[in-house]
Protein backbone atom coordinates (compact mmCIF):
# COMPACT_ATOMS: atom_id res chain seq x y z
CA MET A 1 71.21 92.37 119.17
CA PRO A 2 74.06 89.88 118.81
CA GLN A 3 74.73 88.29 122.15
CA LYS A 4 77.54 85.87 123.04
CA LYS A 5 79.82 86.47 120.06
CA LYS A 6 79.36 90.23 120.23
CA GLN A 7 80.24 90.21 123.93
CA ILE A 8 83.43 88.29 123.20
CA ALA A 9 84.36 90.65 120.39
CA GLU A 10 83.71 93.71 122.49
CA THR A 11 86.15 92.65 125.21
CA ASN A 12 88.87 93.95 122.90
CA THR A 13 87.25 97.31 122.15
CA ILE A 14 87.84 100.56 123.95
CA THR A 15 85.12 101.88 126.21
CA GLN A 16 83.28 105.17 126.11
CA LYS A 17 85.67 108.07 125.61
CA ASN A 18 86.49 110.14 128.66
CA GLU A 19 86.03 113.83 127.85
CA GLN A 20 88.02 115.13 130.84
CA PRO A 21 91.16 117.04 129.82
CA ILE A 22 94.36 115.12 130.53
CA GLU A 23 97.28 117.17 131.74
CA HIS A 24 99.98 114.56 132.32
CA PHE A 25 101.34 111.36 130.80
CA VAL A 26 100.30 107.95 132.11
CA VAL A 27 102.57 104.96 131.52
CA GLY A 28 101.39 101.36 131.48
CA ILE A 29 104.28 98.93 132.00
CA GLY A 30 103.70 95.30 131.07
CA ALA A 31 106.16 92.87 132.65
CA SER A 32 106.06 89.16 133.32
CA ALA A 33 108.81 86.54 133.71
CA GLY A 34 112.15 88.25 134.22
CA GLY A 35 110.44 91.56 134.65
CA LEU A 36 111.80 92.43 138.09
CA ASP A 37 115.35 93.10 136.93
CA ALA A 38 114.03 95.13 133.98
CA LEU A 39 111.78 97.20 136.24
CA GLN A 40 114.59 97.89 138.68
CA GLU A 41 116.87 99.04 135.87
CA PHE A 42 114.05 101.15 134.42
CA PHE A 43 113.24 103.00 137.65
CA ASP A 44 116.92 103.45 138.51
CA ASN A 45 116.84 105.97 135.66
CA ILE A 46 113.50 107.69 136.40
CA PRO A 47 113.50 110.80 138.64
CA SER A 48 110.74 111.05 141.21
CA ASN A 49 109.41 114.41 139.93
CA THR A 50 108.58 113.81 136.24
CA GLY A 51 104.87 114.47 136.74
CA ILE A 52 104.14 111.09 135.13
CA THR A 53 101.95 108.29 136.52
CA TYR A 54 103.33 104.74 136.28
CA CYS A 55 101.13 101.63 136.31
CA ILE A 56 102.83 98.21 136.45
CA LEU A 57 100.90 95.24 135.07
CA GLN A 58 102.14 91.75 135.94
CA HIS A 59 100.82 88.23 135.56
CA LEU A 60 99.96 87.33 139.16
CA SER A 61 98.41 84.23 140.69
CA PRO A 62 95.42 84.99 142.95
CA ASN A 63 97.14 83.07 145.76
CA PHE A 64 100.56 84.69 145.34
CA LYS A 65 101.71 87.52 147.60
CA SER A 66 103.79 89.90 145.51
CA LEU A 67 106.85 91.57 147.04
CA MET A 68 107.18 93.97 144.12
CA ASP A 69 106.55 97.09 146.22
CA GLU A 70 109.28 96.14 148.69
CA LEU A 71 111.79 95.10 146.03
CA LEU A 72 111.14 98.10 143.77
CA SER A 73 111.21 100.67 146.58
CA ARG A 74 115.01 100.33 146.69
CA HIS A 75 115.16 101.78 143.17
CA THR A 76 112.82 104.78 143.40
CA GLN A 77 111.70 107.46 145.82
CA MET A 78 108.18 107.50 144.41
CA LYS A 79 105.33 106.09 146.45
CA ILE A 80 104.44 102.53 145.41
CA THR A 81 100.97 101.13 146.16
CA THR A 82 98.58 98.54 144.81
CA ALA A 83 95.82 100.20 142.78
CA ILE A 84 92.54 100.45 144.68
CA ASP A 85 89.14 100.13 143.00
CA GLY A 86 87.78 103.65 142.47
CA GLU A 87 91.09 105.37 143.23
CA GLN A 88 92.02 108.50 141.25
CA LEU A 89 95.35 108.35 139.42
CA GLU A 90 97.99 110.78 140.67
CA PRO A 91 101.27 111.86 139.08
CA ASN A 92 104.66 110.85 140.49
CA ARG A 93 103.19 107.58 141.75
CA ILE A 94 103.77 103.92 140.91
CA TYR A 95 100.71 101.69 140.99
CA LEU A 96 100.77 97.87 140.98
CA ASN A 97 97.95 95.63 139.80
CA PRO A 98 96.27 93.50 142.47
CA ASN A 99 96.60 89.73 142.26
CA GLU A 100 92.91 88.92 142.61
CA SER A 101 91.58 91.19 139.83
CA SER A 102 92.55 92.82 136.56
CA ILE A 103 92.38 96.61 136.39
CA ILE A 104 91.29 99.21 133.85
CA ILE A 105 91.02 103.00 133.97
CA LYS A 106 87.66 104.71 133.59
CA ASN A 107 86.99 108.42 134.16
CA GLY A 108 90.50 108.84 135.52
CA LYS A 109 90.04 106.15 138.19
CA PHE A 110 91.07 102.52 138.58
CA ASN A 111 88.31 99.96 138.15
CA TYR A 112 88.64 96.32 139.17
CA VAL A 113 87.64 93.71 136.58
CA PRO A 114 87.10 90.09 137.70
CA LYS A 115 89.56 87.65 136.19
CA GLU A 116 88.28 85.00 133.82
CA LYS A 117 87.58 81.58 135.25
CA ARG A 118 90.34 79.00 135.53
CA GLY A 119 91.27 77.48 132.17
CA THR A 120 90.57 80.65 130.17
CA LEU A 121 93.16 83.09 128.89
CA ASN A 122 93.74 86.21 130.97
CA LEU A 123 95.41 89.15 129.28
CA PRO A 124 95.63 91.84 131.99
CA ILE A 125 98.18 93.94 130.08
CA ASP A 126 96.08 94.11 126.91
CA LEU A 127 92.99 94.89 128.96
CA PHE A 128 94.70 97.75 130.76
CA PHE A 129 96.29 99.16 127.60
CA HIS A 130 92.91 99.37 125.84
CA SER A 131 91.48 101.44 128.70
CA LEU A 132 94.66 103.52 128.98
CA ALA A 133 94.37 104.51 125.33
CA ASN A 134 90.71 105.39 125.67
CA GLU A 135 91.25 107.57 128.72
CA PHE A 136 94.53 109.31 128.00
CA GLN A 137 94.73 109.32 124.19
CA GLU A 138 98.08 110.79 123.04
CA LYS A 139 99.17 111.08 126.69
CA SER A 140 99.21 107.27 126.99
CA ILE A 141 102.53 105.42 126.88
CA ALA A 142 102.93 101.63 126.76
CA VAL A 143 106.14 99.94 127.88
CA ILE A 144 106.66 96.22 127.25
CA LEU A 145 109.41 94.57 129.27
CA SER A 146 110.66 91.01 129.74
CA GLY A 147 108.01 88.28 129.73
CA THR A 148 106.70 85.19 128.01
CA GLY A 149 103.68 85.03 125.72
CA THR A 150 102.02 87.78 123.70
CA ASP A 151 100.14 89.84 126.28
CA GLY A 152 100.34 93.54 125.44
CA SER A 153 100.73 93.13 121.69
CA ARG A 154 97.02 93.78 121.06
CA GLY A 155 96.70 96.65 123.51
CA ILE A 156 99.57 98.60 121.98
CA LYS A 157 97.62 98.76 118.72
CA THR A 158 94.86 100.69 120.47
CA ILE A 159 97.40 103.04 122.06
CA LYS A 160 99.08 103.62 118.71
CA GLU A 161 95.74 104.41 117.08
CA VAL A 162 95.03 107.29 119.47
CA GLY A 163 98.49 108.82 119.11
CA GLY A 164 100.10 107.26 122.18
CA THR A 165 103.66 105.97 122.36
CA ILE A 166 104.99 102.40 122.27
CA MET A 167 108.25 101.45 123.97
CA VAL A 168 109.65 97.90 124.01
CA GLN A 169 112.63 96.36 125.73
CA ASP A 170 115.31 95.15 123.34
CA PRO A 171 114.85 91.34 123.29
CA GLN A 172 118.63 90.95 123.51
CA SER A 173 118.53 92.53 126.98
CA ALA A 174 115.45 90.64 128.22
CA GLN A 175 115.60 87.47 130.31
CA PHE A 176 112.49 86.28 128.47
CA ASP A 177 111.94 87.72 125.00
CA GLY A 178 108.42 86.47 124.21
CA MET A 179 106.51 89.65 125.04
CA PRO A 180 109.11 92.04 123.55
CA ASN A 181 109.37 90.02 120.33
CA SER A 182 105.58 89.82 120.02
CA ALA A 183 105.25 93.59 120.48
CA ILE A 184 108.03 94.34 118.00
CA SER A 185 106.48 92.01 115.41
CA THR A 186 103.43 94.30 115.22
CA GLY A 187 105.62 96.98 113.64
CA LEU A 188 104.23 99.57 116.07
CA ALA A 189 107.17 99.98 118.45
CA GLU A 190 108.70 103.46 118.28
CA TYR A 191 111.46 102.88 120.81
CA VAL A 192 113.36 99.61 121.24
CA ASN A 193 116.11 99.78 123.84
CA THR A 194 117.33 98.51 127.18
CA PRO A 195 115.15 99.40 130.19
CA ALA A 196 117.60 102.17 131.07
CA GLY A 197 117.52 103.48 127.50
CA LEU A 198 113.73 103.51 127.46
CA ALA A 199 113.65 105.38 130.77
CA LEU A 200 115.99 108.08 129.48
CA GLU A 201 113.74 108.63 126.46
CA LEU A 202 110.56 108.59 128.54
CA ILE A 203 111.60 111.35 130.93
CA LYS A 204 112.00 113.74 127.98
CA PHE A 205 108.27 113.59 127.18
CA PRO A 206 106.84 116.15 129.64
CA GLY A 207 109.16 118.87 128.29
CA LYS A 208 108.79 118.16 124.58
CA PRO A 209 107.60 121.23 122.64
CA SER A 210 104.36 121.26 120.70
CA PHE A 211 103.54 123.40 117.67
CA MET A 212 99.83 122.47 117.74
CA ARG A 213 98.81 125.99 118.82
CA ASN A 214 100.49 127.48 115.74
CA VAL A 215 98.58 125.35 113.25
CA ASN A 216 95.04 125.84 111.97
CA ILE A 217 94.51 129.06 113.91
CA GLY A 218 92.73 130.85 111.06
CA GLY A 219 93.61 134.08 109.30
CA SER A 220 97.03 134.47 107.72
CA ALA A 221 99.20 131.37 107.81
CA THR A 222 102.04 131.40 110.33
CA GLU A 223 105.51 130.21 109.34
CA THR A 224 104.84 126.99 111.26
CA GLU A 225 101.61 126.43 109.40
CA PHE A 226 103.35 127.11 106.07
CA ILE A 227 106.03 124.49 106.79
CA PHE A 228 103.39 122.06 108.03
CA GLY A 229 101.62 122.43 104.68
CA LYS A 230 104.88 121.78 102.84
CA ILE A 231 105.36 118.56 104.79
CA LEU A 232 101.85 117.46 103.86
CA ASP A 233 102.69 118.19 100.21
CA GLU A 234 105.74 115.93 100.41
CA ILE A 235 103.75 113.07 101.94
CA SER A 236 100.94 113.56 99.43
CA LYS A 237 103.45 112.95 96.62
CA VAL A 238 104.20 109.55 98.15
CA ALA A 239 100.63 108.53 98.94
CA GLY A 240 98.68 110.21 96.16
CA VAL A 241 96.35 111.55 98.87
CA ASP A 242 95.63 115.20 99.67
CA PHE A 243 96.21 115.23 103.42
CA LYS A 244 95.15 118.87 103.60
CA GLN A 245 91.59 117.53 103.53
CA TYR A 246 92.25 115.57 106.73
CA LYS A 247 91.71 116.78 110.28
CA ASN A 248 94.71 118.95 111.16
CA SER A 249 94.81 118.14 114.87
CA THR A 250 95.23 114.42 114.22
CA LEU A 251 97.97 114.95 111.62
CA VAL A 252 99.82 117.41 113.87
CA ARG A 253 99.84 114.97 116.78
CA ARG A 254 101.23 112.20 114.62
CA LEU A 255 103.81 114.48 113.04
CA GLU A 256 104.88 115.63 116.49
CA LYS A 257 105.26 111.99 117.44
CA ARG A 258 107.74 111.41 114.63
CA MET A 259 109.67 114.53 115.67
CA SER A 260 109.71 113.23 119.23
CA VAL A 261 111.06 109.83 118.19
CA LEU A 262 113.86 111.56 116.26
CA ASN A 263 114.50 114.04 119.10
CA ILE A 264 113.83 117.00 116.80
CA SER A 265 112.24 120.14 118.29
CA GLY A 266 112.01 122.37 115.22
CA ILE A 267 109.46 121.72 112.48
CA SER A 268 111.75 123.30 109.87
CA ASP A 269 114.51 120.83 110.79
CA TYR A 270 112.05 117.98 110.46
CA PHE A 271 110.92 119.27 107.06
CA GLU A 272 114.51 119.03 105.80
CA ILE A 273 114.63 115.38 106.87
CA VAL A 274 111.29 114.62 105.22
CA LYS A 275 112.50 116.16 101.94
CA LYS A 276 115.71 114.11 101.87
CA ASN A 277 114.84 110.85 103.60
CA GLU A 278 112.52 108.36 101.90
CA GLU A 279 112.39 106.12 104.96
CA GLU A 280 111.11 108.98 107.12
CA ARG A 281 108.48 109.88 104.54
CA GLN A 282 107.26 106.29 104.71
CA ASN A 283 107.31 106.31 108.52
CA LEU A 284 105.24 109.48 108.68
CA LEU A 285 102.86 108.17 106.03
CA LYS A 286 102.37 104.97 108.02
CA ASP A 287 101.53 107.01 111.12
CA PHE A 288 99.08 109.17 109.16
CA PHE A 289 97.27 106.10 107.89
CA ILE A 290 96.74 104.43 111.26
CA GLY A 291 93.02 103.76 111.47
CA VAL A 292 90.95 103.52 114.61
CA THR A 293 88.94 100.34 114.22
CA ASN A 294 87.30 97.84 116.54
CA PHE A 295 84.40 95.41 116.65
CA PHE A 296 80.92 97.00 116.35
CA ARG A 297 82.58 100.41 116.26
CA ASP A 298 79.60 102.38 114.97
CA LYS A 299 76.85 101.11 117.26
CA ALA A 300 74.08 103.21 115.75
CA ALA A 301 74.81 101.89 112.27
CA PHE A 302 74.87 98.28 113.41
CA ASP A 303 71.61 98.78 115.30
CA VAL A 304 69.98 99.93 112.06
CA ILE A 305 71.41 96.94 110.18
CA ILE A 306 70.16 94.51 112.81
CA GLU A 307 66.73 96.00 113.43
CA THR A 308 65.78 97.35 110.00
CA ILE A 309 67.96 96.23 107.12
CA LEU A 310 68.47 92.52 107.81
CA PRO A 311 64.79 91.75 108.46
CA GLU A 312 63.94 93.39 105.13
CA ILE A 313 66.67 91.48 103.28
CA PHE A 314 65.66 88.11 104.71
CA LYS A 315 61.91 88.70 104.51
CA ASP A 316 61.33 86.85 101.23
CA LYS A 317 64.35 84.54 101.29
CA ASN A 318 64.49 80.83 101.91
CA SER A 319 67.33 78.67 103.23
CA SER A 320 68.73 77.88 99.78
CA ASP A 321 69.06 81.50 98.62
CA THR A 322 72.47 83.17 98.38
CA ILE A 323 72.95 86.59 99.91
CA ARG A 324 76.14 88.63 99.41
CA PHE A 325 77.41 91.35 101.70
CA TRP A 326 80.24 93.76 100.99
CA SER A 327 82.34 95.39 103.71
CA VAL A 328 84.04 98.44 102.24
CA GLY A 329 87.55 99.39 103.38
CA CYS A 330 87.51 96.88 106.21
CA ALA A 331 91.14 97.54 107.29
CA THR A 332 92.17 94.71 109.63
CA GLY A 333 88.80 92.97 109.42
CA GLU A 334 86.89 94.13 112.49
CA GLU A 335 84.04 95.59 110.44
CA ALA A 336 83.76 92.53 108.20
CA TYR A 337 83.80 90.15 111.15
CA SER A 338 81.25 92.26 113.04
CA LEU A 339 78.94 91.95 110.06
CA ALA A 340 79.58 88.20 109.85
CA ILE A 341 78.79 87.80 113.56
CA ILE A 342 75.40 89.52 113.37
CA LEU A 343 74.52 87.57 110.20
CA ASP A 344 75.42 84.27 111.83
CA GLU A 345 73.39 85.06 114.92
């Protein structure tokens, strides 16, 4: 098996999927320099009974004692604690990351992850976002607030892929715009606003209606299912792809996301927008086409390549022979680079 390079590549992949049903939203909030004011403004506009869990990820020195819990407690009635290794996440709570370790979520619990050695790059927000997406799927929400650097801009891609939501502070309102600008540059942000504006959108999520139960139920088509099919027809005209061959549950979740962003509750109202608005057709198409991809994604397939196929290919070759490999539909390159890594090793 590939060793060092594969291990490096896999630090940016999501871990084994948690099969436990998720009943509430979990929000990961990345904040760095200038983040305190943004967080205070954000929680000034969040009630204490939303049923949502909030996890704040900061860049902390191991030797620095954070006063975030004390400073933030003046702006919320929710309980604020530092996440404990092995602790189960609870709704209506605010968790802070510890200064000595990074944190991830696994099986609905916090897990401590040792920080990299001095001189190496630590990306605690990205690390947490990857695990958040894996655990909570479409119930995961990423919020990027004021900060320098690019931390968080890779993790939001994973959250977007599983149907989660991306919110970013408007750089004009941020003391430090590095992290917001980096997140916005990915093209994945669905909400860009002041911290107060983001909070007001966020608290609508628990009560947003879903039409999932009325789609793909079998038997005669419901009115909802009929309109859903009409929307797919409109998008198929743009893409030249028959989306009715795709998995309905995935398409429904991503369509609901677009309705949520536009604050539309009725699928018939959304259909009227799709028919008339080219920009919205493109937005929905872009969401439909989001692909879940990461390094060494299909482990069983790569094991076969490594253990069976490559030895056979190289069996009668010498060092001067040329060998060509094709990676089909490699999206953003993870599959192609995974193949290159195992060939090199």
